[in-house]
XYZ file of N, CA and C in Angstrom:
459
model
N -23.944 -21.384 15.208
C -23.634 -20.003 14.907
C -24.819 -19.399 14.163
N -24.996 -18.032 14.332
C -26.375 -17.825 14.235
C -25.909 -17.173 12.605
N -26.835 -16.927 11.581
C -26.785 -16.671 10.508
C -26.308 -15.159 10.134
N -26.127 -14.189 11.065
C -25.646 -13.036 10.923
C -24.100 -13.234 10.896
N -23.777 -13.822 12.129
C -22.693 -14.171 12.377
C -21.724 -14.807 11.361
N -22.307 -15.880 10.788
C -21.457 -16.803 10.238
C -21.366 -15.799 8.839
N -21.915 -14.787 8.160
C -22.245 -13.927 7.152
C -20.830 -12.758 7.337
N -21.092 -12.448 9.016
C -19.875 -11.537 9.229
C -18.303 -11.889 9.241
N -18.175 -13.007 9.721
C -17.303 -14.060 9.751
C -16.610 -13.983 8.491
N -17.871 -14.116 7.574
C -17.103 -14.685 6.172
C -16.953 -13.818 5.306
N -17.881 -12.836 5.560
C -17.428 -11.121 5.184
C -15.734 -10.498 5.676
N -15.748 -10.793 6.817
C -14.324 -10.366 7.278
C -12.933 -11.033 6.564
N -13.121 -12.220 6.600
C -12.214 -13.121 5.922
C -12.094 -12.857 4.464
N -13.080 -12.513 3.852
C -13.127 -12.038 2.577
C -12.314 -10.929 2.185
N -12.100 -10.057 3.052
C -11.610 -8.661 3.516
C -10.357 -9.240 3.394
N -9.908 -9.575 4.656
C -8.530 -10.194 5.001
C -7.719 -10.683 3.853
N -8.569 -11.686 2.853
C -8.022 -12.509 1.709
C -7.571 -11.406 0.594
N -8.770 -10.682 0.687
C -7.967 -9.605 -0.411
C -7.440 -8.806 -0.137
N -6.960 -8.492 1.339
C -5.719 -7.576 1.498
C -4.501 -8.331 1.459
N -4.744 -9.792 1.574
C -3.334 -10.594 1.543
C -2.877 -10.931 -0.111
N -3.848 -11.176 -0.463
C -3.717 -10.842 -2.060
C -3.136 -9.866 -2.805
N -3.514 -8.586 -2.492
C -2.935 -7.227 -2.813
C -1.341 -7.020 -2.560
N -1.452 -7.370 -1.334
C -0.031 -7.842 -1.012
C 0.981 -8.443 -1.105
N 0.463 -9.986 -1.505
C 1.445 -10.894 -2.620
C 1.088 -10.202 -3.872
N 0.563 -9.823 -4.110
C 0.683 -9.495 -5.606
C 1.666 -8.101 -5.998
N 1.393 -7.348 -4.822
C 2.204 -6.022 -4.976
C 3.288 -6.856 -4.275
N 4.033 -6.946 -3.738
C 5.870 -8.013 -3.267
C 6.131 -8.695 -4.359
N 5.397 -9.031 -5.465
C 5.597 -9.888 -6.327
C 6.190 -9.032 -7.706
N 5.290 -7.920 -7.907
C 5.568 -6.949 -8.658
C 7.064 -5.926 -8.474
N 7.417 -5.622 -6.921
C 8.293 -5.142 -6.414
C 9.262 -6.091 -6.978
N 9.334 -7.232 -6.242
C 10.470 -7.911 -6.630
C 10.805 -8.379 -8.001
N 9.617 -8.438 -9.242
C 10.558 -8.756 -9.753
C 10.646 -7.409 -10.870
N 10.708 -6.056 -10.277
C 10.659 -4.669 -11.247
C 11.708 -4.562 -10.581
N 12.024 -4.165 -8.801
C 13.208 -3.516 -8.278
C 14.389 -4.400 -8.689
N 14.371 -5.841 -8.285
C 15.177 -6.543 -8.588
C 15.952 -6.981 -9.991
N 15.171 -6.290 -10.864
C 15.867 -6.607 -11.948
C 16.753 -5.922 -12.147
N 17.227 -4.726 -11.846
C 18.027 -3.581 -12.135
C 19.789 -3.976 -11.060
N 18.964 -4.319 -9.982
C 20.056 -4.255 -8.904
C 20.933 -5.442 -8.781
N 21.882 -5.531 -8.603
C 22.653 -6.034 -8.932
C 23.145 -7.103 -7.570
N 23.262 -6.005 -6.940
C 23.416 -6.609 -5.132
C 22.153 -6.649 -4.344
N 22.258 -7.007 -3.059
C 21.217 -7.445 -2.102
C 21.957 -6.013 -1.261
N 21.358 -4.906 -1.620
C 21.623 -3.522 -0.474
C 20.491 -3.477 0.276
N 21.018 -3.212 1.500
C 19.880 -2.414 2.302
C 19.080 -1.603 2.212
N 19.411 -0.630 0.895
C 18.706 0.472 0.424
C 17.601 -0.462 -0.156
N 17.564 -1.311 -0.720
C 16.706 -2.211 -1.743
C 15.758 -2.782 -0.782
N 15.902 -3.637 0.565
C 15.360 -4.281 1.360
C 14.014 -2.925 2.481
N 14.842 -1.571 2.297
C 14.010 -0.563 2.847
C 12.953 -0.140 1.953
N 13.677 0.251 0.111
C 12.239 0.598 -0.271
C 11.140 -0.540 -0.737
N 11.830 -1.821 -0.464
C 10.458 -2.465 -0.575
C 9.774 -2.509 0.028
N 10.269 -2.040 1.524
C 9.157 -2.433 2.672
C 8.631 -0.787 2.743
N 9.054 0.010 2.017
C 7.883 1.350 1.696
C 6.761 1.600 0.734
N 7.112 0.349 -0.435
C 6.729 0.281 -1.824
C 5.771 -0.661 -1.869
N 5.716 -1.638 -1.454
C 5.327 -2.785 -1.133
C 3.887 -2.393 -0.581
N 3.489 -1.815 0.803
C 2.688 -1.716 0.651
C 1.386 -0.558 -0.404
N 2.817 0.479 -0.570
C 2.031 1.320 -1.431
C 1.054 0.994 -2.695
N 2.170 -0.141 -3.653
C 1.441 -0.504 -4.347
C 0.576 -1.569 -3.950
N 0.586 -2.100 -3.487
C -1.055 -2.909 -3.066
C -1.886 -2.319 -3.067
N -2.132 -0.746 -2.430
C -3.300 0.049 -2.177
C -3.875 0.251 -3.917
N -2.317 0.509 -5.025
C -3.151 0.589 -6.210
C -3.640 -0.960 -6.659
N -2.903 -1.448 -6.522
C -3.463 -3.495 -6.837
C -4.809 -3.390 -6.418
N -5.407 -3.038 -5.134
C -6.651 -3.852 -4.594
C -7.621 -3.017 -5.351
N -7.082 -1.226 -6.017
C -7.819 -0.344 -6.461
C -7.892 -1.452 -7.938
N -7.317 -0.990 -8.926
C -7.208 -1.631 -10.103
C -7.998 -2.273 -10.286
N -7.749 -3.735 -9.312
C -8.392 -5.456 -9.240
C -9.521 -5.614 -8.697
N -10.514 -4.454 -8.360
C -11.576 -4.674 -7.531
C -12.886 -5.266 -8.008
N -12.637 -4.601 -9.021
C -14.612 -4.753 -9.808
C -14.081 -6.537 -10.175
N -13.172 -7.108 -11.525
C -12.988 -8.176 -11.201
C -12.543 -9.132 -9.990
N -12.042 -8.519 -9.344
C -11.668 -9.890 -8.340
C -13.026 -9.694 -7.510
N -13.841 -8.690 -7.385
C -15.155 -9.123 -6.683
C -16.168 -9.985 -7.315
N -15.911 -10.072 -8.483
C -16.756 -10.885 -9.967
C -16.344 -12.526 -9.192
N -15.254 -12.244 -9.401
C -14.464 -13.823 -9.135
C -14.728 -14.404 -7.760
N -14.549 -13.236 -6.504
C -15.084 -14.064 -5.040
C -16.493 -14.246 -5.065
N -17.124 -13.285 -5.944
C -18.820 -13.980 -5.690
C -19.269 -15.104 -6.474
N -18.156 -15.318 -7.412
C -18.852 -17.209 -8.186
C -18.330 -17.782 -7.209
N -17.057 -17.578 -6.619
C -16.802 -18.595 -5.828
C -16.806 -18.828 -4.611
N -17.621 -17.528 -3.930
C -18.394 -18.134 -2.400
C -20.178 -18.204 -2.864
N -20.450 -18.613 -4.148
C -22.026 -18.941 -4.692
C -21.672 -20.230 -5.004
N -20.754 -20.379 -6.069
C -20.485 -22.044 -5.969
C -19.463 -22.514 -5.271
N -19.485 -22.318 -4.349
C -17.657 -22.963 -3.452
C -16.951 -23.553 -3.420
N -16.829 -22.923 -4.979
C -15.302 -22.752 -5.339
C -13.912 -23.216 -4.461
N -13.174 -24.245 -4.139
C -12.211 -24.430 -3.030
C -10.880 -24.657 -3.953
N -10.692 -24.580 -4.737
C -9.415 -25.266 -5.104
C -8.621 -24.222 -5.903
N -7.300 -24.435 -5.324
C -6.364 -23.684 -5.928
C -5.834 -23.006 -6.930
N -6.104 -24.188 -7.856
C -6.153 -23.883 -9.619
C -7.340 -22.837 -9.754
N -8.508 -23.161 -9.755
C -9.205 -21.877 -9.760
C -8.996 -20.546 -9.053
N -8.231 -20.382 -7.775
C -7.685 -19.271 -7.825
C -6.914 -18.823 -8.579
N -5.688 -19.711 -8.539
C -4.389 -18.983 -9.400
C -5.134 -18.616 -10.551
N -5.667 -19.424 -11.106
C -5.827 -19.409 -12.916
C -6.890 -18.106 -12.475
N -7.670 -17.484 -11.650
C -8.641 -16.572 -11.779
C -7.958 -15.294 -11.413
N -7.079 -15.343 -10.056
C -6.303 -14.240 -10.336
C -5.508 -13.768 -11.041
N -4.949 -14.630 -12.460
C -4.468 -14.411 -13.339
C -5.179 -13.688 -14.646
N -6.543 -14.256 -14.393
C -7.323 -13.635 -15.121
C -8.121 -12.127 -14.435
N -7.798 -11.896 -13.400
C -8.334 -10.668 -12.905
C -7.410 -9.452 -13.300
N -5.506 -10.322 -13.422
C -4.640 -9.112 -13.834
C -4.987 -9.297 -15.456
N -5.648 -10.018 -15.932
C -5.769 -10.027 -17.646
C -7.329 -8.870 -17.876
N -7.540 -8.373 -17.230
C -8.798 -7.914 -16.815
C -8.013 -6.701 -16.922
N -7.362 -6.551 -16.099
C -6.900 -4.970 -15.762
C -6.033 -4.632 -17.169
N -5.523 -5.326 -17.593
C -4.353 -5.551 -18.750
C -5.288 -4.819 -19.626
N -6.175 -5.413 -20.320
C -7.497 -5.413 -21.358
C -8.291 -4.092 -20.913
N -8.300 -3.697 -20.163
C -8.909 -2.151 -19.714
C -8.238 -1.197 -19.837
N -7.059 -1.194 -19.629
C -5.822 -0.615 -19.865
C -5.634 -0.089 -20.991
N -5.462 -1.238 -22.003
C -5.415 -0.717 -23.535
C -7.029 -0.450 -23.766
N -7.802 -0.739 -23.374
C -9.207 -0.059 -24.090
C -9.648 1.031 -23.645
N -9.242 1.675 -22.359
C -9.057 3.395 -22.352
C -8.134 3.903 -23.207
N -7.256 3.309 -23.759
C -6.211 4.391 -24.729
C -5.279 5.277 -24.410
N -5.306 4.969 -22.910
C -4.360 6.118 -22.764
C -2.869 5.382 -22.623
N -1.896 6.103 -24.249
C -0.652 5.040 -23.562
C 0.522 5.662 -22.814
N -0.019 6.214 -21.635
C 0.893 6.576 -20.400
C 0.693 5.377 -19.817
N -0.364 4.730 -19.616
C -0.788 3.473 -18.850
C -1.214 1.958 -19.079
N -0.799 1.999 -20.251
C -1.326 0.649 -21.360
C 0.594 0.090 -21.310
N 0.309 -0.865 -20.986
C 1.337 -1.870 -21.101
C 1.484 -2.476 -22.451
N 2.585 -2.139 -23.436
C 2.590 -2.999 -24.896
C 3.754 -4.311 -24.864
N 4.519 -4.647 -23.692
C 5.673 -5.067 -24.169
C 5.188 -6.368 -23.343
N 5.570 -7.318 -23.814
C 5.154 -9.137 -23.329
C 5.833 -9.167 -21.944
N 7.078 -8.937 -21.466
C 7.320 -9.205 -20.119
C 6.854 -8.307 -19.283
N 6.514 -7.105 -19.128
C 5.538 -6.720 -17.889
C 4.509 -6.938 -18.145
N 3.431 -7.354 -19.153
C 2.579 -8.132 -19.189
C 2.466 -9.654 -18.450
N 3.438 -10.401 -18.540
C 3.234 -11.400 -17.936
C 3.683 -11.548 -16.809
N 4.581 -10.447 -16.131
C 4.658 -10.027 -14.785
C 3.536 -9.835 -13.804
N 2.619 -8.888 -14.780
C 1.109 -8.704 -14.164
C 0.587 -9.775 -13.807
N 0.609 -10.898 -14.906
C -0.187 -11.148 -15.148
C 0.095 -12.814 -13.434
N 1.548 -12.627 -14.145
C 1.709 -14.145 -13.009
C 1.600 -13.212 -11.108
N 1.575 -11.436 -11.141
C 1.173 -10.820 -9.990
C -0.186 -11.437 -9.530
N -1.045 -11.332 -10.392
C -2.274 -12.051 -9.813
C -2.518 -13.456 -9.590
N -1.840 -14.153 -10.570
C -1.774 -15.488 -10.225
C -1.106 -15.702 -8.424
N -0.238 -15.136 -8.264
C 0.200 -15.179 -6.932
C -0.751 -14.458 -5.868
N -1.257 -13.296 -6.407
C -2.705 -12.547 -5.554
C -3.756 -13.787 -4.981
N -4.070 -14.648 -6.551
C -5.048 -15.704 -6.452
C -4.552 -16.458 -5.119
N -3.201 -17.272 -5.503
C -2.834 -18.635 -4.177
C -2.652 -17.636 -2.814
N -2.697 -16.614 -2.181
C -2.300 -16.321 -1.552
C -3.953 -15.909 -0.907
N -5.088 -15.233 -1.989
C -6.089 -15.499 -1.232
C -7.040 -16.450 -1.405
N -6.633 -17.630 -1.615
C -6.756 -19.169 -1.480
C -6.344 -19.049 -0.445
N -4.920 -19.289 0.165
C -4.633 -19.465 1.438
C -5.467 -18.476 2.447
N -5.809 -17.088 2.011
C -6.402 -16.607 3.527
C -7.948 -16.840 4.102
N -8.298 -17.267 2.625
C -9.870 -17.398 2.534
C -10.985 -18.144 1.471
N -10.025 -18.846 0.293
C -10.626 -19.264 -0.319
C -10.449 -21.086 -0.220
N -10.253 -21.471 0.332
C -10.184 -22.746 1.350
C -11.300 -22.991 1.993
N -12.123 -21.659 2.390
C -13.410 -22.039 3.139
C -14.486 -21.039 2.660
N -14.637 -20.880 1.042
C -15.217 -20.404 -0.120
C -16.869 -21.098 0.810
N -18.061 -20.632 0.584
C -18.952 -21.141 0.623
C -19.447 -21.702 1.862
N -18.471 -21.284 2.906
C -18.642 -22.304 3.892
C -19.795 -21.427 5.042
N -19.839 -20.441 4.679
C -21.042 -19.559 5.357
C -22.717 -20.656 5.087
N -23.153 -21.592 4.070
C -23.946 -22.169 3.775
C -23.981 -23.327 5.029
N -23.017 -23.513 5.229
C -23.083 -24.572 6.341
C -23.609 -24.295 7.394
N -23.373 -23.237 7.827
C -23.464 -22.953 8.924
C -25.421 -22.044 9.272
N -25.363 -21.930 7.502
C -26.965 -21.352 7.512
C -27.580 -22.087 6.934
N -27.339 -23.381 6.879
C -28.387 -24.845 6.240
C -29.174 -24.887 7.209
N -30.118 -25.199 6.922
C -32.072 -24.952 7.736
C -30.907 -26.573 8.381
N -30.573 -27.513 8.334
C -30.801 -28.720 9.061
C -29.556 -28.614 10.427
N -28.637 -27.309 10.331
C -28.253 -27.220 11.516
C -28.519 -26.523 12.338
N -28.019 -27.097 13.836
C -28.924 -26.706 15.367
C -28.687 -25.370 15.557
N -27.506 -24.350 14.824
C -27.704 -22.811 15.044
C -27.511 -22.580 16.643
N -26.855 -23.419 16.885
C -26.325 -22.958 18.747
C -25.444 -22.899 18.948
């Protein structure tokens, strides 16, 4: 595979991982904010998640960007493969957003209370394993394929 290629490849997947990320992380947030209130399993509940769900991801991937791009470039520079370092990093990407939050000051948007804090916080941890599963499994693996000692055909 020629070196553009294997670059685009792993560019795309990169893409992919953090839209699947955004996504467990926003279903994760849904479920456990909508669900706490409701009492039953309604249909009304099962519709606005699947309206909500993706909405908030679009703010998740906004939010989580500058760090979780911090975090995929150590770990397609050192390739990074293992799980624990996701979870534990996407946990630290929602501790990122947490910590920015209160250091703009504005408290319309600063979270003070310990359980939606650690809601966030286990949101990214689930962001992390989920883009482990779409793409961080084969962290680094663009090097292989552009090591001077392979045949590139």
């Amino acid at each position: 595979m020629s070196r553009v290629a294997a670059y685009f490849f792993r560019c795309a997947a990169i893409l992919a991982g953090y839209a699947a990320a955004s996504l467990a992380a926003s279903a994760f947030l849904n479920l456990v904010f909508l669900t706490a209130d409701s009492g039953t399993g309604d249909e009304p509940l099962a519709a606005s998640l699947a309206f909500s769900i993706p909405v908030v991801a679009l703010f998740v991937a906004y939010f989580g960007f500058i760090p979780a791009a911090a975090l995929i470039f150590v770990s397609e520079m050192s390739g990074r493969r293992s799980l624990p370092f996701y979870a534990v990093g996407g946990g630290l990407v929602a501790a990122a957003f947490l910590g920015f939050a209160a250091w703009t000051g504005a408290s319309d948007f600063e979270v003070a209370d310990l359980r939606p804090m650690l809601a966030v916080v286990g949101a990214g941890a689930t962001g992390g394993l989920f883009y482990w599963l779409a793409a961080g499994r084969r962290a680094g693996s663009w090097r292989d394929a552009t090591s001077p000692g392979s045949s590139g055909s």
